[in-house]
């Protein structure tokens, strides 16, 4: 098994660190990683969320995308022979705005080795709302809007299913990001039904296998006090491996010290 951190960010992330990419890559090499994917958040449609301040923190501006690709490609070339750097993006599934992302991919496809497709947003109060901003924002924008945690969860997994269908259209290597991100604030929200989660995500495995879509085995939840576990349940990971779905470890590093965090859990599970 190649040692690969397949979900990381950079100084182009508006809610991460301004550390240069070489600090992330040097950390990855120090930890023995052989492959490393830089998967930055691309621009979003103008006014995607109503909160202008939050909007500015979610993703890079459109005029920064060429700079990002130049930056990441420069490090890919500089570190050749030391570590295999993959230039990628963490694409958002944009409900009813899928063409925005398809146009972006079509324009920049020749620069992309690797993409992650993630669900970060659901329709809610005053438009689209983040599912992973703060517990209070989740309650105000989603829980009160849908009326129950069960209905929020149902809508979330509906969007994950749509994200799988969307990812199937993409021509490069792709995987679904942090499939259980809905659990980020779990201990601060009404109780979630584990059996309902299990039912919904296990239904996805044959679809992922049939379409050649991988899974981001995202361990960032281990660093979140209200979650405390990876965003990919072990039973789901086991079934993905059984059905031949590509499973790629992802630290979701937003600062150099996050690189490789949670690898021990992943390595122990996949031995």
Coordinates of C-alpha atoms in Angstrom, one line a residue:
X1 CA 0.0 0.0 0.0
X2 CA 1.4 3.4 -1.0
X3 CA 1.6 5.9 1.8
X4 CA -0.6 8.7 0.5
X5 CA -2.2 11.8 2.1
X6 CA -4.9 12.5 -0.4
X7 CA -6.7 15.5 1.1
X8 CA -4.8 18.6 2.1
X9 CA -5.0 22.3 1.8
X10 CA -2.6 25.3 1.3
X11 CA -2.1 29.0 1.8
X12 CA -4.9 29.5 -0.8
X13 CA -7.4 28.2 1.8
X14 CA -9.1 31.2 3.4
X15 CA -9.9 29.3 6.6
X16 CA -6.5 27.6 7.0
X17 CA -2.9 28.5 7.5
X18 CA -0.8 30.9 5.4
X19 CA 2.2 28.5 5.7
X20 CA 4.0 27.8 2.4
X21 CA 3.4 24.5 0.7
X22 CA 7.0 23.4 1.3
X23 CA 6.3 23.1 5.0
X24 CA 3.4 20.7 4.3
X25 CA 5.5 18.7 1.9
X26 CA 8.6 18.5 4.1
X27 CA 6.3 17.3 6.9
X28 CA 4.9 14.6 4.6
X29 CA 8.4 13.4 3.6
X30 CA 9.4 13.4 7.3
X31 CA 6.5 11.1 8.0
X32 CA 7.4 8.8 5.1
X33 CA 4.6 9.7 2.7
X34 CA 5.2 8.7 -0.9
X35 CA 2.3 10.6 -2.5
X36 CA 0.6 13.9 -1.6
X37 CA -2.5 15.5 -3.1
X38 CA -3.0 19.2 -2.7
X39 CA -6.8 19.6 -2.9
X40 CA -7.7 23.3 -2.5
X41 CA -11.2 24.7 -2.4
X42 CA -12.0 26.4 -5.8
X43 CA -14.1 29.5 -6.3
X44 CA -17.8 29.4 -5.5
X45 CA -20.6 31.1 -7.4
X46 CA -21.0 34.7 -6.3
X47 CA -23.2 35.1 -3.2
X48 CA -23.4 31.3 -2.7
X49 CA -24.0 32.0 1.0
X50 CA -25.8 35.1 2.3
X51 CA -23.2 35.9 4.9
X52 CA -20.6 38.0 3.1
X53 CA -17.9 37.5 5.7
X54 CA -18.3 33.8 5.7
X55 CA -18.4 33.7 1.9
X56 CA -14.9 35.3 1.9
X57 CA -13.6 32.5 4.1
X58 CA -14.9 29.5 2.2
X59 CA -12.8 29.4 -1.0
X60 CA -10.3 31.3 -3.2
X61 CA -11.5 34.0 -5.5
X62 CA -11.8 33.3 -9.2
X63 CA -8.7 35.4 -10.1
X64 CA -6.6 33.3 -7.7
X65 CA -7.3 29.9 -9.4
X66 CA -4.6 30.3 -12.1
X67 CA -2.1 31.4 -9.4
X68 CA -3.0 28.3 -7.4
X69 CA -2.4 25.9 -10.3
X70 CA 0.9 27.6 -11.1
X71 CA 1.9 27.4 -7.4
X72 CA 1.0 23.7 -6.9
X73 CA 2.5 22.7 -10.2
X74 CA 5.8 24.4 -9.4
X75 CA 6.0 22.4 -6.2
X76 CA 5.1 19.2 -8.0
X77 CA 8.1 19.7 -10.3
X78 CA 10.4 20.9 -7.5
X79 CA 9.7 17.9 -5.3
X80 CA 9.8 15.3 -8.1
X81 CA 11.9 12.4 -6.9
X82 CA 11.3 13.2 -3.2
X83 CA 7.5 12.8 -3.1
X84 CA 4.8 12.4 -5.8
X85 CA 2.7 15.6 -5.7
X86 CA -0.7 15.4 -7.2
X87 CA -2.4 18.7 -8.1
X88 CA -6.1 18.7 -7.3
X89 CA -9.2 20.4 -6.0
X90 CA -11.8 19.8 -3.4
X91 CA -14.9 20.5 -5.5
X92 CA -18.2 21.3 -3.8
X93 CA -21.3 19.6 -4.9
X94 CA -23.3 22.7 -5.8
X95 CA -27.0 21.9 -5.7
X96 CA -28.7 23.2 -8.9
X97 CA -25.5 24.9 -9.9
X98 CA -23.7 21.8 -11.1
X99 CA -22.8 23.5 -14.4
X100 CA -20.6 26.0 -12.5
X101 CA -18.3 23.2 -11.4
X102 CA -18.5 21.4 -14.8
X103 CA -17.4 24.5 -16.6
X104 CA -14.5 25.0 -14.1
X105 CA -13.4 21.4 -14.6
X106 CA -13.6 21.7 -18.3
X107 CA -11.5 24.8 -18.3
X108 CA -8.8 23.5 -15.9
X109 CA -8.9 19.8 -16.6
X110 CA -5.4 19.6 -18.0
X111 CA -4.0 20.9 -14.7
X112 CA -5.9 18.4 -12.6
X113 CA -4.5 15.0 -11.4
X114 CA -7.0 14.3 -8.8
X115 CA -10.3 15.7 -7.4
X116 CA -12.5 15.3 -4.3
X117 CA -16.2 16.0 -4.4
X118 CA -17.6 17.1 -1.1
X119 CA -21.0 18.1 0.4
X120 CA -20.5 21.2 2.6
X121 CA -23.8 23.0 1.9
X122 CA -27.5 22.3 2.1
X123 CA -30.5 24.5 1.3
X124 CA -31.6 26.2 4.6
X125 CA -32.5 29.5 6.1
X126 CA -31.8 32.4 3.8
X127 CA -30.4 30.1 1.1
X128 CA -27.5 27.7 1.1
X129 CA -26.0 27.0 4.6
X130 CA -22.7 25.3 5.7
X131 CA -23.1 22.1 7.5
X132 CA -19.6 22.4 9.1
X133 CA -19.3 26.1 10.2
X134 CA -20.4 26.1 13.9
X135 CA -22.9 24.2 16.0
X136 CA -25.0 27.4 16.5
X137 CA -25.0 28.1 12.8
X138 CA -26.1 24.5 12.2
X139 CA -29.0 24.9 14.6
X140 CA -30.1 28.3 13.3
X141 CA -29.7 27.6 9.6
X142 CA -30.5 24.0 9.2
X143 CA -32.1 22.4 12.3
X144 CA -34.7 25.0 12.8
X145 CA -35.3 25.1 9.0
X146 CA -35.9 21.4 8.6
X147 CA -37.5 20.9 12.0
X148 CA -35.6 17.8 13.1
X149 CA -32.1 16.3 12.9
X150 CA -33.7 13.3 11.1
X151 CA -34.8 15.6 8.2
X152 CA -31.5 17.4 8.1
X153 CA -29.7 14.0 7.9
X154 CA -32.1 12.8 5.2
X155 CA -31.4 15.8 3.1
X156 CA -27.6 15.6 3.6
X157 CA -27.5 12.0 2.4
X158 CA -29.7 12.9 -0.5
X159 CA -27.1 15.4 -1.5
X160 CA -24.3 12.9 -1.0
X161 CA -26.1 10.6 -3.5
X162 CA -26.3 13.5 -5.9
X163 CA -22.6 14.2 -5.4
X164 CA -21.9 10.6 -6.4
X165 CA -23.9 11.0 -9.5
X166 CA -22.1 14.2 -10.3
X167 CA -18.7 12.8 -9.7
X168 CA -19.4 10.0 -12.2
X169 CA -19.3 12.7 -14.9
X170 CA -15.8 13.8 -14.1
X171 CA -13.0 12.5 -16.4
X172 CA -10.1 12.3 -13.9
X173 CA -9.5 10.3 -10.7
X174 CA -12.2 11.3 -8.2
X175 CA -13.5 10.4 -4.8
X176 CA -16.2 11.5 -2.4
X177 CA -15.0 13.7 0.5
X178 CA -15.6 13.1 4.2
X179 CA -18.8 11.1 3.6
X180 CA -20.0 11.6 7.2
X181 CA -19.2 15.3 7.6
X182 CA -22.7 15.7 9.0
X183 CA -21.4 14.2 12.2
X184 CA -18.9 17.1 12.8
X185 CA -21.0 18.6 15.6
X186 CA -22.7 15.4 16.6
X187 CA -22.3 15.8 20.4
X188 CA -23.6 19.4 20.3
X189 CA -26.8 18.5 18.4
X190 CA -29.9 16.2 18.9
X191 CA -29.0 12.5 18.8
X192 CA -28.4 11.0 15.4
X193 CA -29.7 7.6 14.5
X194 CA -26.6 5.4 13.7
X195 CA -28.8 2.8 12.0
X196 CA -30.1 5.4 9.6
X197 CA -26.6 6.5 8.8
X198 CA -25.5 3.0 8.2
X199 CA -28.4 2.3 5.9
X200 CA -27.8 5.3 3.8
X201 CA -24.1 5.1 3.3
X202 CA -23.9 1.4 2.7
X203 CA -26.3 1.9 -0.2
X204 CA -23.7 4.0 -1.8
X205 CA -20.9 1.4 -2.0
X206 CA -22.1 -0.5 -5.1
X207 CA -22.7 2.9 -6.9
X208 CA -19.2 4.0 -6.1
X209 CA -17.7 0.7 -7.2
X210 CA -19.7 0.7 -10.5
X211 CA -18.7 4.3 -11.4
X212 CA -15.0 4.0 -10.4
X213 CA -15.4 6.7 -7.7
X214 CA -13.2 6.4 -4.6
X215 CA -13.6 7.4 -1.0
X216 CA -11.7 10.0 1.0
X217 CA -10.9 8.2 4.2
X218 CA -11.0 11.5 6.1
X219 CA -9.6 11.5 9.7
X220 CA -10.1 15.2 10.5
X221 CA -13.1 14.3 12.7
X222 CA -10.6 12.9 15.2
X223 CA -9.4 16.5 15.7
X224 CA -12.9 17.9 16.4
X225 CA -14.1 17.8 20.0
X226 CA -17.7 17.4 19.0
X227 CA -17.0 14.4 16.8
X228 CA -13.9 12.5 18.0
X229 CA -13.8 9.9 15.2
X230 CA -13.0 9.7 11.5
X231 CA -15.7 10.9 9.0
X232 CA -15.6 7.4 7.5
X233 CA -17.1 4.6 9.7
X234 CA -15.0 1.4 9.9
X235 CA -17.9 -0.8 8.6
X236 CA -18.3 1.5 5.5
X237 CA -14.5 1.4 4.9
X238 CA -14.5 -2.4 5.2
X239 CA -17.4 -2.7 2.7
X240 CA -15.7 -0.3 0.3
X241 CA -12.5 -2.4 0.4
X242 CA -14.5 -5.5 -0.1
X243 CA -16.2 -4.2 -3.2
X244 CA -13.1 -2.7 -4.8
X245 CA -13.7 1.0 -4.1
X246 CA -10.5 3.0 -4.0
X247 CA -9.9 4.1 -0.4
X248 CA -7.5 7.0 0.0
X249 CA -6.4 8.3 3.4
X250 CA -7.0 12.0 3.9
X251 CA -5.8 14.1 6.8
X252 CA -7.7 17.2 5.5
X253 CA -4.6 19.2 6.7
X254 CA -5.3 22.9 6.9
X255 CA -1.9 23.6 8.5
X256 CA 1.5 21.7 8.3
X257 CA 1.1 20.0 11.7
X258 CA -2.1 18.3 10.5
X259 CA -0.3 16.4 7.7
X260 CA -0.7 12.7 8.2
X261 CA -2.8 13.1 11.3
X262 CA -4.8 9.9 11.9
X263 CA -2.7 7.7 9.6
X264 CA -2.1 5.3 12.4
X265 CA -5.9 4.6 12.7
X266 CA -6.1 4.1 8.9
X267 CA -3.0 1.9 8.7
X268 CA -4.1 -0.3 11.6
X269 CA -7.5 -0.8 9.9
X270 CA -6.1 -1.6 6.5
X271 CA -3.3 -4.0 7.6

